[in-house]
Short mmCIF file of C-alpha atoms in Angstrom, two decimals:
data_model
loop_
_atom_site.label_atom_id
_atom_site.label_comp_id
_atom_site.label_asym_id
_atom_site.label_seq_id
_atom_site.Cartn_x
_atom_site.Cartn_y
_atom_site.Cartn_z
CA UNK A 1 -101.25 73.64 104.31
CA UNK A 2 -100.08 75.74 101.05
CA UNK A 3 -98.05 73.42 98.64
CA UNK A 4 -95.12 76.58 99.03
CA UNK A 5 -95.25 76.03 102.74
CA UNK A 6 -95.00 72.60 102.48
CA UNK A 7 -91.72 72.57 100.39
CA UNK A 8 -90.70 75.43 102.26
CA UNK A 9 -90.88 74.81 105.96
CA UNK A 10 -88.67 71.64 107.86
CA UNK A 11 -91.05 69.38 109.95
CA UNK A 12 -90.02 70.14 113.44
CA UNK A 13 -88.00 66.36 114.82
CA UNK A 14 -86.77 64.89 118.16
CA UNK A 15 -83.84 66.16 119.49
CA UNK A 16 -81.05 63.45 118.72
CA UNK A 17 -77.08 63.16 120.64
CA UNK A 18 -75.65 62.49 116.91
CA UNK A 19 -77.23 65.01 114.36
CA UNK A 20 -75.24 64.87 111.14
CA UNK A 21 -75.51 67.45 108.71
CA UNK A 22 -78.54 68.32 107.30
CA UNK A 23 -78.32 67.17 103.15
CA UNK A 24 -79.33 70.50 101.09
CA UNK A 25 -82.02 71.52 99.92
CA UNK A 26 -83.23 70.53 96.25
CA UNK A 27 -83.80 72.71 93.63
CA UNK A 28 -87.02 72.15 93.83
CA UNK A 29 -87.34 73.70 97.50
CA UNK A 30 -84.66 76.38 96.79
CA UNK A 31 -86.81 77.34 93.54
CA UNK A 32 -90.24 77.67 95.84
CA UNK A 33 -88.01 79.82 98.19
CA UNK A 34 -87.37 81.75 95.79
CA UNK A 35 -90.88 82.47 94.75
CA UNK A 36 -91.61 82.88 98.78
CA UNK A 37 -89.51 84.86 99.32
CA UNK A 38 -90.71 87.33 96.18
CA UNK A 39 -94.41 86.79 96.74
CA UNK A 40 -96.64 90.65 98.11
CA UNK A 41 -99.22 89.06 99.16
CA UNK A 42 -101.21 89.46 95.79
CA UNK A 43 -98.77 89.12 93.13
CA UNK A 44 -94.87 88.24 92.49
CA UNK A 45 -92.03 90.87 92.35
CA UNK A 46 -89.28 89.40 89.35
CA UNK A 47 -86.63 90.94 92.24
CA UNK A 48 -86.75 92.63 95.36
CA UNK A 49 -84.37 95.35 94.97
CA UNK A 50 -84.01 95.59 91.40
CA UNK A 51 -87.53 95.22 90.27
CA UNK A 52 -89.53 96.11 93.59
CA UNK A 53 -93.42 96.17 91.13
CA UNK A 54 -95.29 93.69 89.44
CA UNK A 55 -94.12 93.33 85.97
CA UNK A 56 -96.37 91.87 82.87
CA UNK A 57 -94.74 89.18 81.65
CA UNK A 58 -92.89 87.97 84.56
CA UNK A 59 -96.07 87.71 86.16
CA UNK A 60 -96.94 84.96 83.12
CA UNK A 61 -93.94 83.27 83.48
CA UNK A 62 -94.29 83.21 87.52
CA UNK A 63 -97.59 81.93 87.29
CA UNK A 64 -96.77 79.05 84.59
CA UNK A 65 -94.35 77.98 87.39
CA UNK A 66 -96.61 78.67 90.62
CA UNK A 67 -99.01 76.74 89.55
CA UNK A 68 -97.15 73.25 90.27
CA UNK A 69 -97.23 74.89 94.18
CA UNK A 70 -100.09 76.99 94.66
CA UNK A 71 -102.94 76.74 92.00
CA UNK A 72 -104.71 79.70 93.64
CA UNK A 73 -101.92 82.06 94.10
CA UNK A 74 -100.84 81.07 90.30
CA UNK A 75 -104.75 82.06 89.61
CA UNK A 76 -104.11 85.98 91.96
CA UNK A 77 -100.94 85.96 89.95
CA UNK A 78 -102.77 86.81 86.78
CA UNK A 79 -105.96 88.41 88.58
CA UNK A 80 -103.78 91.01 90.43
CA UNK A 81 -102.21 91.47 86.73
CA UNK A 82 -105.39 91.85 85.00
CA UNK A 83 -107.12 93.99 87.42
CA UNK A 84 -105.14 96.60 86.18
CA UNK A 85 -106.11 96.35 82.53
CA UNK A 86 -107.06 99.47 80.48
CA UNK A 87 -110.54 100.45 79.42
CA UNK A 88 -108.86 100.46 75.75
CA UNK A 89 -107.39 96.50 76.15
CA UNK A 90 -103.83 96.64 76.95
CA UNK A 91 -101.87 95.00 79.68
CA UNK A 92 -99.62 97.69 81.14
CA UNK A 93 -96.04 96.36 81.68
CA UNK A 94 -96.12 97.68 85.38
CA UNK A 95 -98.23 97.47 88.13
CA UNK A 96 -97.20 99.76 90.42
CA UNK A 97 -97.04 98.97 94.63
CA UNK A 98 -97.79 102.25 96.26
CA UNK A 99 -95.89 101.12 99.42
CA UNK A 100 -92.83 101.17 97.36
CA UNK A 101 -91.04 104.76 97.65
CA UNK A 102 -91.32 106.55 94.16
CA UNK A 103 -87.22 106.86 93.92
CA UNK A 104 -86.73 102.52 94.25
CA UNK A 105 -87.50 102.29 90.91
CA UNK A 106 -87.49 104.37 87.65
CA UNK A 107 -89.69 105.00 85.64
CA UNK A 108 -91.77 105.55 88.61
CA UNK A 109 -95.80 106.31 88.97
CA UNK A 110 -94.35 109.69 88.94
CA UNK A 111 -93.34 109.27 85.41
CA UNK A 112 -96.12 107.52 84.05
CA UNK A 113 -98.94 109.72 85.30
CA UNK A 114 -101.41 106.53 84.33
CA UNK A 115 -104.26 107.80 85.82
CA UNK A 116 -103.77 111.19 84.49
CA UNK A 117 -102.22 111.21 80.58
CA UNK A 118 -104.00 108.17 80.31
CA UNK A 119 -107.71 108.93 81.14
CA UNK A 120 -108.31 108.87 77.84
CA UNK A 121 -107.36 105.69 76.75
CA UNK A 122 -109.04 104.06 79.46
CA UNK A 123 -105.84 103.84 82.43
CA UNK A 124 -107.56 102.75 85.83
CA UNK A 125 -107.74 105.26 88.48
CA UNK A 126 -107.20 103.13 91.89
CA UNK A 127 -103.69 101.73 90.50
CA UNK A 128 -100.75 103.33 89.28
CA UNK A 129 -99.57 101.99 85.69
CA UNK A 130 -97.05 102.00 83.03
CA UNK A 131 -98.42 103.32 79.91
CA UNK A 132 -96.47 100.43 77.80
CA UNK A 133 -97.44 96.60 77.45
CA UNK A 134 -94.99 93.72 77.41
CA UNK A 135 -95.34 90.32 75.45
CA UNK A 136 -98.81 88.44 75.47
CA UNK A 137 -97.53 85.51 77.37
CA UNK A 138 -100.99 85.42 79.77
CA UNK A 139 -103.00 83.21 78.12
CA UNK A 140 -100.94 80.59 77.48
CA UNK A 141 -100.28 81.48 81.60
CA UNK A 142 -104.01 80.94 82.09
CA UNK A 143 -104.54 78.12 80.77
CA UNK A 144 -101.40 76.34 81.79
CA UNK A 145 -103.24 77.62 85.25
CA UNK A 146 -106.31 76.07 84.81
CA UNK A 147 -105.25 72.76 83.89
CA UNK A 148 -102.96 72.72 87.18
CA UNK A 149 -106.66 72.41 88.89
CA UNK A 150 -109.74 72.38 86.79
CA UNK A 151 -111.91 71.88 89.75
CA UNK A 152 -110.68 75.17 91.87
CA UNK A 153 -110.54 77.18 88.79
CA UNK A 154 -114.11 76.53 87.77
CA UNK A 155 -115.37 76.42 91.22
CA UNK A 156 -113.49 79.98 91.57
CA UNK A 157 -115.01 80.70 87.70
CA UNK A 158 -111.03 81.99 87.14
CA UNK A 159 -111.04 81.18 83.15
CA UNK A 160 -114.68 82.45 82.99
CA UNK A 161 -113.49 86.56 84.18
CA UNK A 162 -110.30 85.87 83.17
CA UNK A 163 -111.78 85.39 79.36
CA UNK A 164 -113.28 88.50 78.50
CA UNK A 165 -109.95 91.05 79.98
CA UNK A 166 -107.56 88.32 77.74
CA UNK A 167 -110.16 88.92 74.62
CA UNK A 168 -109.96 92.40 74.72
CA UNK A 169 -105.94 92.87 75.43
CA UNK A 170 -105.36 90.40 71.96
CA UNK A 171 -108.01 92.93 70.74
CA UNK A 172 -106.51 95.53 71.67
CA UNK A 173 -102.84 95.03 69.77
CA UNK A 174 -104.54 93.08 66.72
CA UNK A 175 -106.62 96.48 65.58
CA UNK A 176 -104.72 99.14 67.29
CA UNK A 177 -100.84 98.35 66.59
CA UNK A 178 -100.97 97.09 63.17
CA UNK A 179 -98.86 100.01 62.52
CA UNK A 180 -97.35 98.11 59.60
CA UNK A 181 -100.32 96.95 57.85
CA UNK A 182 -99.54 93.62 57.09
CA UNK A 183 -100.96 91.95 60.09
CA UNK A 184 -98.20 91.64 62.63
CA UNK A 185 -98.31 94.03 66.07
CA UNK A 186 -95.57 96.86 66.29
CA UNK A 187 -93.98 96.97 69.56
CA UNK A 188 -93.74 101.39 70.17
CA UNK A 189 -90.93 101.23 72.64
CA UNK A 190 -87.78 98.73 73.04
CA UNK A 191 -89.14 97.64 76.85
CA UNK A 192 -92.22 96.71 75.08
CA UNK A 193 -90.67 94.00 73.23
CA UNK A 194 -89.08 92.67 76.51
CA UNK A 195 -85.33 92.36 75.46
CA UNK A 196 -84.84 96.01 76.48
CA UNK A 197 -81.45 96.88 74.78
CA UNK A 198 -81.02 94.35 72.02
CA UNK A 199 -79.01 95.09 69.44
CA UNK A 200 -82.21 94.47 67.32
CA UNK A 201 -83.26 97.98 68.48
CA UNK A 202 -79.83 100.04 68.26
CA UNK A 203 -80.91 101.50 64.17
CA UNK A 204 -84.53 102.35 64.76
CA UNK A 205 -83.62 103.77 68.46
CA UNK A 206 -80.52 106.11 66.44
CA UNK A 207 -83.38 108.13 65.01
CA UNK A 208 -84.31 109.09 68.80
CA UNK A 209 -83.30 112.19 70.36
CA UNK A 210 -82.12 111.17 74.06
CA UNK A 211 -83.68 113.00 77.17
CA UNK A 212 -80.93 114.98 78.67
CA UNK A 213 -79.09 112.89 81.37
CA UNK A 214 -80.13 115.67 84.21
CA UNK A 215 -83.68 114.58 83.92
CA UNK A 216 -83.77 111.10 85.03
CA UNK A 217 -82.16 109.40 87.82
CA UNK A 218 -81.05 105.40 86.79
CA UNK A 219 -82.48 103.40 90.24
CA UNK A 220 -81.03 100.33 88.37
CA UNK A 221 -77.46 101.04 88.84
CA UNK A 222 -78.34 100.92 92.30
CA UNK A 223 -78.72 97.29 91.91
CA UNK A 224 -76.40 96.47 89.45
CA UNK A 225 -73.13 96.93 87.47
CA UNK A 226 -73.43 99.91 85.02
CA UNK A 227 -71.08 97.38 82.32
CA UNK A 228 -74.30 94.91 82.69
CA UNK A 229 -76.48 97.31 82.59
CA UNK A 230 -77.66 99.76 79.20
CA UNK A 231 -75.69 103.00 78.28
CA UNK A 232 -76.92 106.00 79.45
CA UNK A 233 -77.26 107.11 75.72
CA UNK A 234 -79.69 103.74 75.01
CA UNK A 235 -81.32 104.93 78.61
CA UNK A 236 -82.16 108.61 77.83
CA UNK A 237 -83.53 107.07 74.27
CA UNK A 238 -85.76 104.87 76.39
CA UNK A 239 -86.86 107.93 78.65
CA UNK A 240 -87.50 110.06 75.39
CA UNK A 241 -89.56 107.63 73.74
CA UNK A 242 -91.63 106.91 76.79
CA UNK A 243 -92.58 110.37 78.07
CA UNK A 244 -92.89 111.71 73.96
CA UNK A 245 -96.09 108.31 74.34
CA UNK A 246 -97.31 110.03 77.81
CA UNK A 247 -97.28 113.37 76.56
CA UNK A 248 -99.73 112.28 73.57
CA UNK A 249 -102.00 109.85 76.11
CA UNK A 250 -100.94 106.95 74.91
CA UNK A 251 -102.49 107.13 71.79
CA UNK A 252 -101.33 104.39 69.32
CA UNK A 253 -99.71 105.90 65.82
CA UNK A 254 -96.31 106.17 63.81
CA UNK A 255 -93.79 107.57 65.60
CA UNK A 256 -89.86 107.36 66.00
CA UNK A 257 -89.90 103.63 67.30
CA UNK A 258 -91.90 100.81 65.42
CA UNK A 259 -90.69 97.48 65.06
CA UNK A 260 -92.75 94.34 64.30
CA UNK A 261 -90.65 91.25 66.28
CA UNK A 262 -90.79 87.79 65.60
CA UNK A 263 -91.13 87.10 69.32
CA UNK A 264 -93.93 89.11 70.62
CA UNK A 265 -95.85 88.36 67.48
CA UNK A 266 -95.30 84.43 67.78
CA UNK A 267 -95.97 84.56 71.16
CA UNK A 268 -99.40 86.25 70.29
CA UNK A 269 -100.33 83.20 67.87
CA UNK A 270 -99.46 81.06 70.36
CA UNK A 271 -101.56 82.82 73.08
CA UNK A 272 -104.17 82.76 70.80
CA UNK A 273 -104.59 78.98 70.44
CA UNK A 274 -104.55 79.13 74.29
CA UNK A 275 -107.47 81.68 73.78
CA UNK A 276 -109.10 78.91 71.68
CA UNK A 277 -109.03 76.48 74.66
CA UNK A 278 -110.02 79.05 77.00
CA UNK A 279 -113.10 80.34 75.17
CA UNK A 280 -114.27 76.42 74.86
CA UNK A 281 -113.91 75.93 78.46
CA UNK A 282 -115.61 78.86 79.48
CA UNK A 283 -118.77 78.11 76.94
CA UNK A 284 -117.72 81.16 74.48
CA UNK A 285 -117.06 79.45 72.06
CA UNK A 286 -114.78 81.26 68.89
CA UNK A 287 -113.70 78.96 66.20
CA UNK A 288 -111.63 82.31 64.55
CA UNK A 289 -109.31 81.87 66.97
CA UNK A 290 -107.20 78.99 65.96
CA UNK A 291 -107.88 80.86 62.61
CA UNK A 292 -105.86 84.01 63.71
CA UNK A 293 -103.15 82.32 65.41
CA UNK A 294 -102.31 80.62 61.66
CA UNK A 295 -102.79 83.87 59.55
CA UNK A 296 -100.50 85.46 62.33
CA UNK A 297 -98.01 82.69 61.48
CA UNK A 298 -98.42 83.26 57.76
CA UNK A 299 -97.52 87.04 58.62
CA UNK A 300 -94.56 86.36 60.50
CA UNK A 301 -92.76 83.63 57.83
CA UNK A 302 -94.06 86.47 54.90
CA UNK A 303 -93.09 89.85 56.37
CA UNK A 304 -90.06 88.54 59.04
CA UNK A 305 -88.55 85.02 57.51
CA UNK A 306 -84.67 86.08 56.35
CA UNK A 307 -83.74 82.91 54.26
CA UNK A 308 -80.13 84.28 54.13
CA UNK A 309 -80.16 84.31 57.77
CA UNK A 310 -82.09 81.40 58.28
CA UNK A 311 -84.27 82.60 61.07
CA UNK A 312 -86.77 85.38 61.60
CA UNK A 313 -85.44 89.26 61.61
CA UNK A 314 -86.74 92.18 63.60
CA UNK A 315 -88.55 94.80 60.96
CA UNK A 316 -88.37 98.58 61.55
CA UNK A 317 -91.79 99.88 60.21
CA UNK A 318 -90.90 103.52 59.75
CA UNK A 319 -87.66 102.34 57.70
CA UNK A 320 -89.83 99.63 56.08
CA UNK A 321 -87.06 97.10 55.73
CA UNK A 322 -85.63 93.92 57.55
CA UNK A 323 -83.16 94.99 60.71
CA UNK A 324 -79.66 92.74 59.94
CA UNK A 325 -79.30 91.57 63.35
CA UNK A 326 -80.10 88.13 64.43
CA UNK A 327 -81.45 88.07 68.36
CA UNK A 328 -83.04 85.33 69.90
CA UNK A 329 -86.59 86.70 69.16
CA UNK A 330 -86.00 85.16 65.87
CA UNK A 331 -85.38 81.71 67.01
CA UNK A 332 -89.02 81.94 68.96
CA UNK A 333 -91.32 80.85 66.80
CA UNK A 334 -89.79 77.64 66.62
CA UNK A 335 -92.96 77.20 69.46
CA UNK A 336 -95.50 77.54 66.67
CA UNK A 337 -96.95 73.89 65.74
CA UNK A 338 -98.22 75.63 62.40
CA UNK A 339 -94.39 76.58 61.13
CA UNK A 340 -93.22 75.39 57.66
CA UNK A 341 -91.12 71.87 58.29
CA UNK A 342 -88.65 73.63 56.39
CA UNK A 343 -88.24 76.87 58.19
CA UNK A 344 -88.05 74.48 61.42
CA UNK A 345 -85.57 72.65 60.55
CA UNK A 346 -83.62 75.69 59.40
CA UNK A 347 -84.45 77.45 62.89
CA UNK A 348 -82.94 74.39 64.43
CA UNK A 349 -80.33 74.65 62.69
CA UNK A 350 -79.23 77.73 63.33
CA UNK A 351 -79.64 77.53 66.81
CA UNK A 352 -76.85 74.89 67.38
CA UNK A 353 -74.76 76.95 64.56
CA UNK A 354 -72.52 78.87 65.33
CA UNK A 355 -74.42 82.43 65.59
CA UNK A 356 -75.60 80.83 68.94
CA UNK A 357 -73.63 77.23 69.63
CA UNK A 358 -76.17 75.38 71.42
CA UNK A 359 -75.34 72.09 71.98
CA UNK A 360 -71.57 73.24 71.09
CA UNK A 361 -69.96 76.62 72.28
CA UNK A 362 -72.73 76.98 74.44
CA UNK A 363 -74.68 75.75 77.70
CA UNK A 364 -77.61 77.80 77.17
CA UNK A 365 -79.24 79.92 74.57
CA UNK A 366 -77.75 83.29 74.18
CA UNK A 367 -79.77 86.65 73.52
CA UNK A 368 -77.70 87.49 70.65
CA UNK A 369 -75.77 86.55 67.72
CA UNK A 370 -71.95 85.02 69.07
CA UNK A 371 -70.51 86.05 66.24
CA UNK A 372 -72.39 90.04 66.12
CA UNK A 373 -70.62 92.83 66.48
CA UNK A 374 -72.40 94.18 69.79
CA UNK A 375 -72.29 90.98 71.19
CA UNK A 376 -71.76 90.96 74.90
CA UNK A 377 -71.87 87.97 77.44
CA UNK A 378 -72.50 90.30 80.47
CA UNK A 379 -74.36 93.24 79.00
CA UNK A 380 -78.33 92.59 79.80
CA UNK A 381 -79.95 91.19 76.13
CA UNK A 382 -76.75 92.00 74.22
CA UNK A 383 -75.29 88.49 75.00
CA UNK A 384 -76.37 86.48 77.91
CA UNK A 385 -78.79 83.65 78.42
CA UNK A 386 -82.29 84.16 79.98
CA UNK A 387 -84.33 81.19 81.25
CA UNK A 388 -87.68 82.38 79.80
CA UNK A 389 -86.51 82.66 76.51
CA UNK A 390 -84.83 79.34 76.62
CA UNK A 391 -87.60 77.92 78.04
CA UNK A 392 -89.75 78.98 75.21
CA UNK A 393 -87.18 77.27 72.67
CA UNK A 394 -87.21 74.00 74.73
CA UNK A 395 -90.53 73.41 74.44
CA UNK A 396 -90.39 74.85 70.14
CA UNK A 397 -87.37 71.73 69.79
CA UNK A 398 -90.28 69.48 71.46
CA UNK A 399 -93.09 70.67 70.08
CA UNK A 400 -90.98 69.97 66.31
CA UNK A 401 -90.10 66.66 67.55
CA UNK A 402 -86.07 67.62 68.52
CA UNK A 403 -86.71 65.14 72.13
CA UNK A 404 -83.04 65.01 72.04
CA UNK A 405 -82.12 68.52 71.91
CA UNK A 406 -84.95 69.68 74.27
CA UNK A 407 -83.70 67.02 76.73
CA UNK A 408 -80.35 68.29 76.56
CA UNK A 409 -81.34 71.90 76.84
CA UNK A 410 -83.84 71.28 79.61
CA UNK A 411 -80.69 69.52 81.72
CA UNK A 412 -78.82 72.86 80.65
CA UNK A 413 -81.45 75.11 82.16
CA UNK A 414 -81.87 72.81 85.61
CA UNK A 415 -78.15 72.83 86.59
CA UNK A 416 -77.58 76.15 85.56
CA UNK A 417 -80.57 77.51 87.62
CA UNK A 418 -79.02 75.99 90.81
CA UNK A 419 -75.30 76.73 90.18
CA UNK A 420 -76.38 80.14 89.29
CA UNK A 421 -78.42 80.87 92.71
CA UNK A 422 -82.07 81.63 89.88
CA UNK A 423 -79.59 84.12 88.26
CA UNK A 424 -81.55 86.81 86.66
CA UNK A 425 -79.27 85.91 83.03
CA UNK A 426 -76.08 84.25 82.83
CA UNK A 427 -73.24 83.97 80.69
CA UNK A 428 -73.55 81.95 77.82
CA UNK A 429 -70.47 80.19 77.76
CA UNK A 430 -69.72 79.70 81.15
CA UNK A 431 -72.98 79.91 82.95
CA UNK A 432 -71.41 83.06 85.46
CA UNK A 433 -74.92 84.54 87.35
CA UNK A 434 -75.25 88.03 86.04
CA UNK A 435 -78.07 90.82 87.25
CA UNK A 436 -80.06 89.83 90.06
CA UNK A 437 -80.07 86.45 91.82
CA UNK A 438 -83.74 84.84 93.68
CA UNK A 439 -85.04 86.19 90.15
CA UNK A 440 -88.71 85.08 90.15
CA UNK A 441 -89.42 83.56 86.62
CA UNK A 442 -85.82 81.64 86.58
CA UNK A 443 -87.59 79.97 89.89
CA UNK A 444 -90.68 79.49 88.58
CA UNK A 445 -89.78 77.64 85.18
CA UNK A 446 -87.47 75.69 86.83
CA UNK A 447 -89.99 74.19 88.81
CA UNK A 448 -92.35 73.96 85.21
CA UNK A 449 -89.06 72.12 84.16
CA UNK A 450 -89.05 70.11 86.75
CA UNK A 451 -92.70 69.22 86.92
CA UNK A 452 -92.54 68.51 83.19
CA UNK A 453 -93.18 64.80 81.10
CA UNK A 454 -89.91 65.10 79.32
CA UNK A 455 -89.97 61.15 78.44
CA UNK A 456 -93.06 61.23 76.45
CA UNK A 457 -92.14 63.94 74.78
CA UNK A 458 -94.41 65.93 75.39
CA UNK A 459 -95.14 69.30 77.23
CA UNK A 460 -98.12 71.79 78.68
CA UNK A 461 -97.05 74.31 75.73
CA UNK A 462 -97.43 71.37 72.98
CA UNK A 463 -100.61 69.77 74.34
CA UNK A 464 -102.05 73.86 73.94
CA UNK A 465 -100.66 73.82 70.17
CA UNK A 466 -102.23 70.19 70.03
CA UNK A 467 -105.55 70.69 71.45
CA UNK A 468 -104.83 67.99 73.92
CA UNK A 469 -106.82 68.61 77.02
#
């Protein structure tokens, strides 16, 4: 029977005269319900109503989690993801579900025209796309997935196909969006990055002519409240940037948006020592990996490293200068085993300070600085707490031997996932669900949480940046 099923299903009993209550279910069961009740059939939706597709790094995330359940439907996770890769490398941020109607979501396929404005960069033609990627989280994902069951995944040969597609998407945004020049990947559009509406993006986006509000219609607001939710202005920026990339093909240059971010570029270095372990495994051997991830992390601490703010800093590539906004993509590479022990200890630091109070003001990790102007508990990434990115900075306090801290955050993380019903992001200070609830990758690392070796110290993500197999 399938490990979800299991967990998921009550053994059918003898009927009794005295039957007392039935004692809840744990988090562990309500977390794999959560993923049940999200799972297509080939892949994981992050929500039903809100996010009805398949979405890039969710997917990751989802599969990091599934794995402790279902090895093989952690392993379609990432094949349904990566069957939709482009001739030209990338990972689109969307996968589209054609039984979906066009108006449940926007942008829609509609929008996009993959097939179409992308022929020439490579866009599949039997699946409906984004044009735009998302962080490289999948082959940490991978991996993670493989060691879960070594035996199915080699018998299935998942890390030997798997391989080649995750060579050529790091491939892909090493030579095509060094649009700075100095080795780090420029993110093109604000959804690319992940933390849609960050304050991090509000100067670069202010050079951006919105799309008139008459040509889009927001689906989202559908599914939640518009004070949660981005400004239409930050909206019809979005829309404008994304059709002005369709409308060229998708071709990779300088244009009104370019921002290298401490996040998607650690989380890059990190996938590539996962890349390391992967080509080993699969017999492809490429010592230049492990060499990438480390001039990658030399790149971030030279071009991104604010010692006045004593973490890393978003930098807008047209502008060519440092954004003055501290988000909580520049407390992630904190994950990276080759940081200085300096600029750790400074990261840690300032991530129980008061710009974001953990460990003091508050439970979790907010998205953005307490004590910024645009700060916002409720409104999406301009405030609140996600589990994926405090996830990522539990296992960066592990990884830089902070067992206490980690522990503390990890118990954070697990209580607030259950009070908050797997909120999609929560209040920072007082752990109130905001966005969706059932959202799919607050389930799934809860149950990576929960699955974890937290008294040894130790962690999937730090036996990667170890080479412990």
């Amino acid at each position: 029977m399938d490990r979800i099923a299991q967990l998921t299903t009550r053994p059918a009993g003898r009927e009794t005269a005295y039957d007392p209550a039935a004692a809840p279910p744990s988090l562990q069961v309500r977390a794999a319900q959560v993923l049940e009740g999200n799972w297509t059939g080939a892949s994981t939706v992050p929500s039903r109503g809100l996010y009805p597709h398949q979405w890039s790094w969710d997917s990751a995330f989802i599969a990091i989690g599934l794995r402790h359940l279902s090895p093989l439907r952690a392993q379609t996770e990432l094949e349904t993801l990566l069957a939709a890769q482009w001739a030209d490398g990338r990972i689109p941020h969307i996968v589209f579900n054609p039984s979906v109607p066009l108006d449940a979501y926007f942008p829609s396929p509609d929008f996009w025209r993959s097939s179409t404005a992308g022929r020439a960069a490579g866009a599949p033609r039997t699946v409906q796309t984004s044009g735009i990627v998302q962080p490289p989280v999948h082959a940490l994902a991978a991996w993670l997935v493989h060691l879960a069951d070594p035996g199915l995944s080699r018998a299935r040969g998942f890390l030997a196909r798997a391989y080649p597609r995750l060579a050529a998407w790091h491939g892909y945004l090493l030579r095509r969006r060094d649009l700075g020049g100095g080795g780090l990947v420029s993110v093109v559009h604000p959804w690319e990055q992940g933390m849609d509406n960050s304050p991090c993006w509000d100067r670069p986006l202010s050079r951006v002519t919105p799309a008139p509000a008459r040509s889009f219609r927001r689906a989202d607001l559908d599914h939640g409240a518009p004070e949660d939710r981005p400004t239409d202005l930050d909206y019809g920026r979005y829309v404008r940037l994304a059709a002005d990339y369709r409308d060229r093909g998708y071709a990779d240059g300088p244009g009104d948006f370019a921002v290298e971010d401490p996040a998607f570029n650690a989380l890059l270095a990190a996938s590539e020592y996962a890349l390391a372990r992967i080509a080993q495994e699969s017999g492809a051997r490429d010592p230049a990996r492990e060499a990438r991830a480390e001039r990658l992390t030399a790149a971030l601490v030279e071009r991104l490293w604010d010692p006045a703010a004593g973490m890393f800093l978003c930098r807008d590539v047209r502008a060519g200068e440092l954004i003055p906004e501290r988000g909580v993509s520049g407390l992630v590479p904190l994950l990276l085993p080759g940081l200085p022990d300096d600029l750790a200890a400074t990261l840690v630091r300032t991530v129980c300070g008061p710009h974001f109070g953990l460990g003091g003001t508050t439970r979790l990790v907010p998205s953005y600085d307490l004590l910024g102007d645009a700060f916002d508990p409720h409104r999406y990434w301009r405030g609140p707490a996600w589990f994926n990115t405090n996830w990522l900075l539990e296992r960066g306090l592990r990884l830089h031997g902070e067992r206490g801290r980690a522990d503390a955050l990890r118990k954070g993380m697990l209580h607030t996932a259950g009070a908050s019903g797997f909120a999609e992001y929560v209040d920072p200070y007082t752990a109130q669900a905001c966005g969706a609830t059932g959202f799919g990758w607050s389930a799934a690392l809860t149950l990576d949480l929960l699955h974890d070796r937290p008294a040894r110290g130790r962690n999937g993500l730090t036996a990667i940046m170890e080479g412990d197999r």
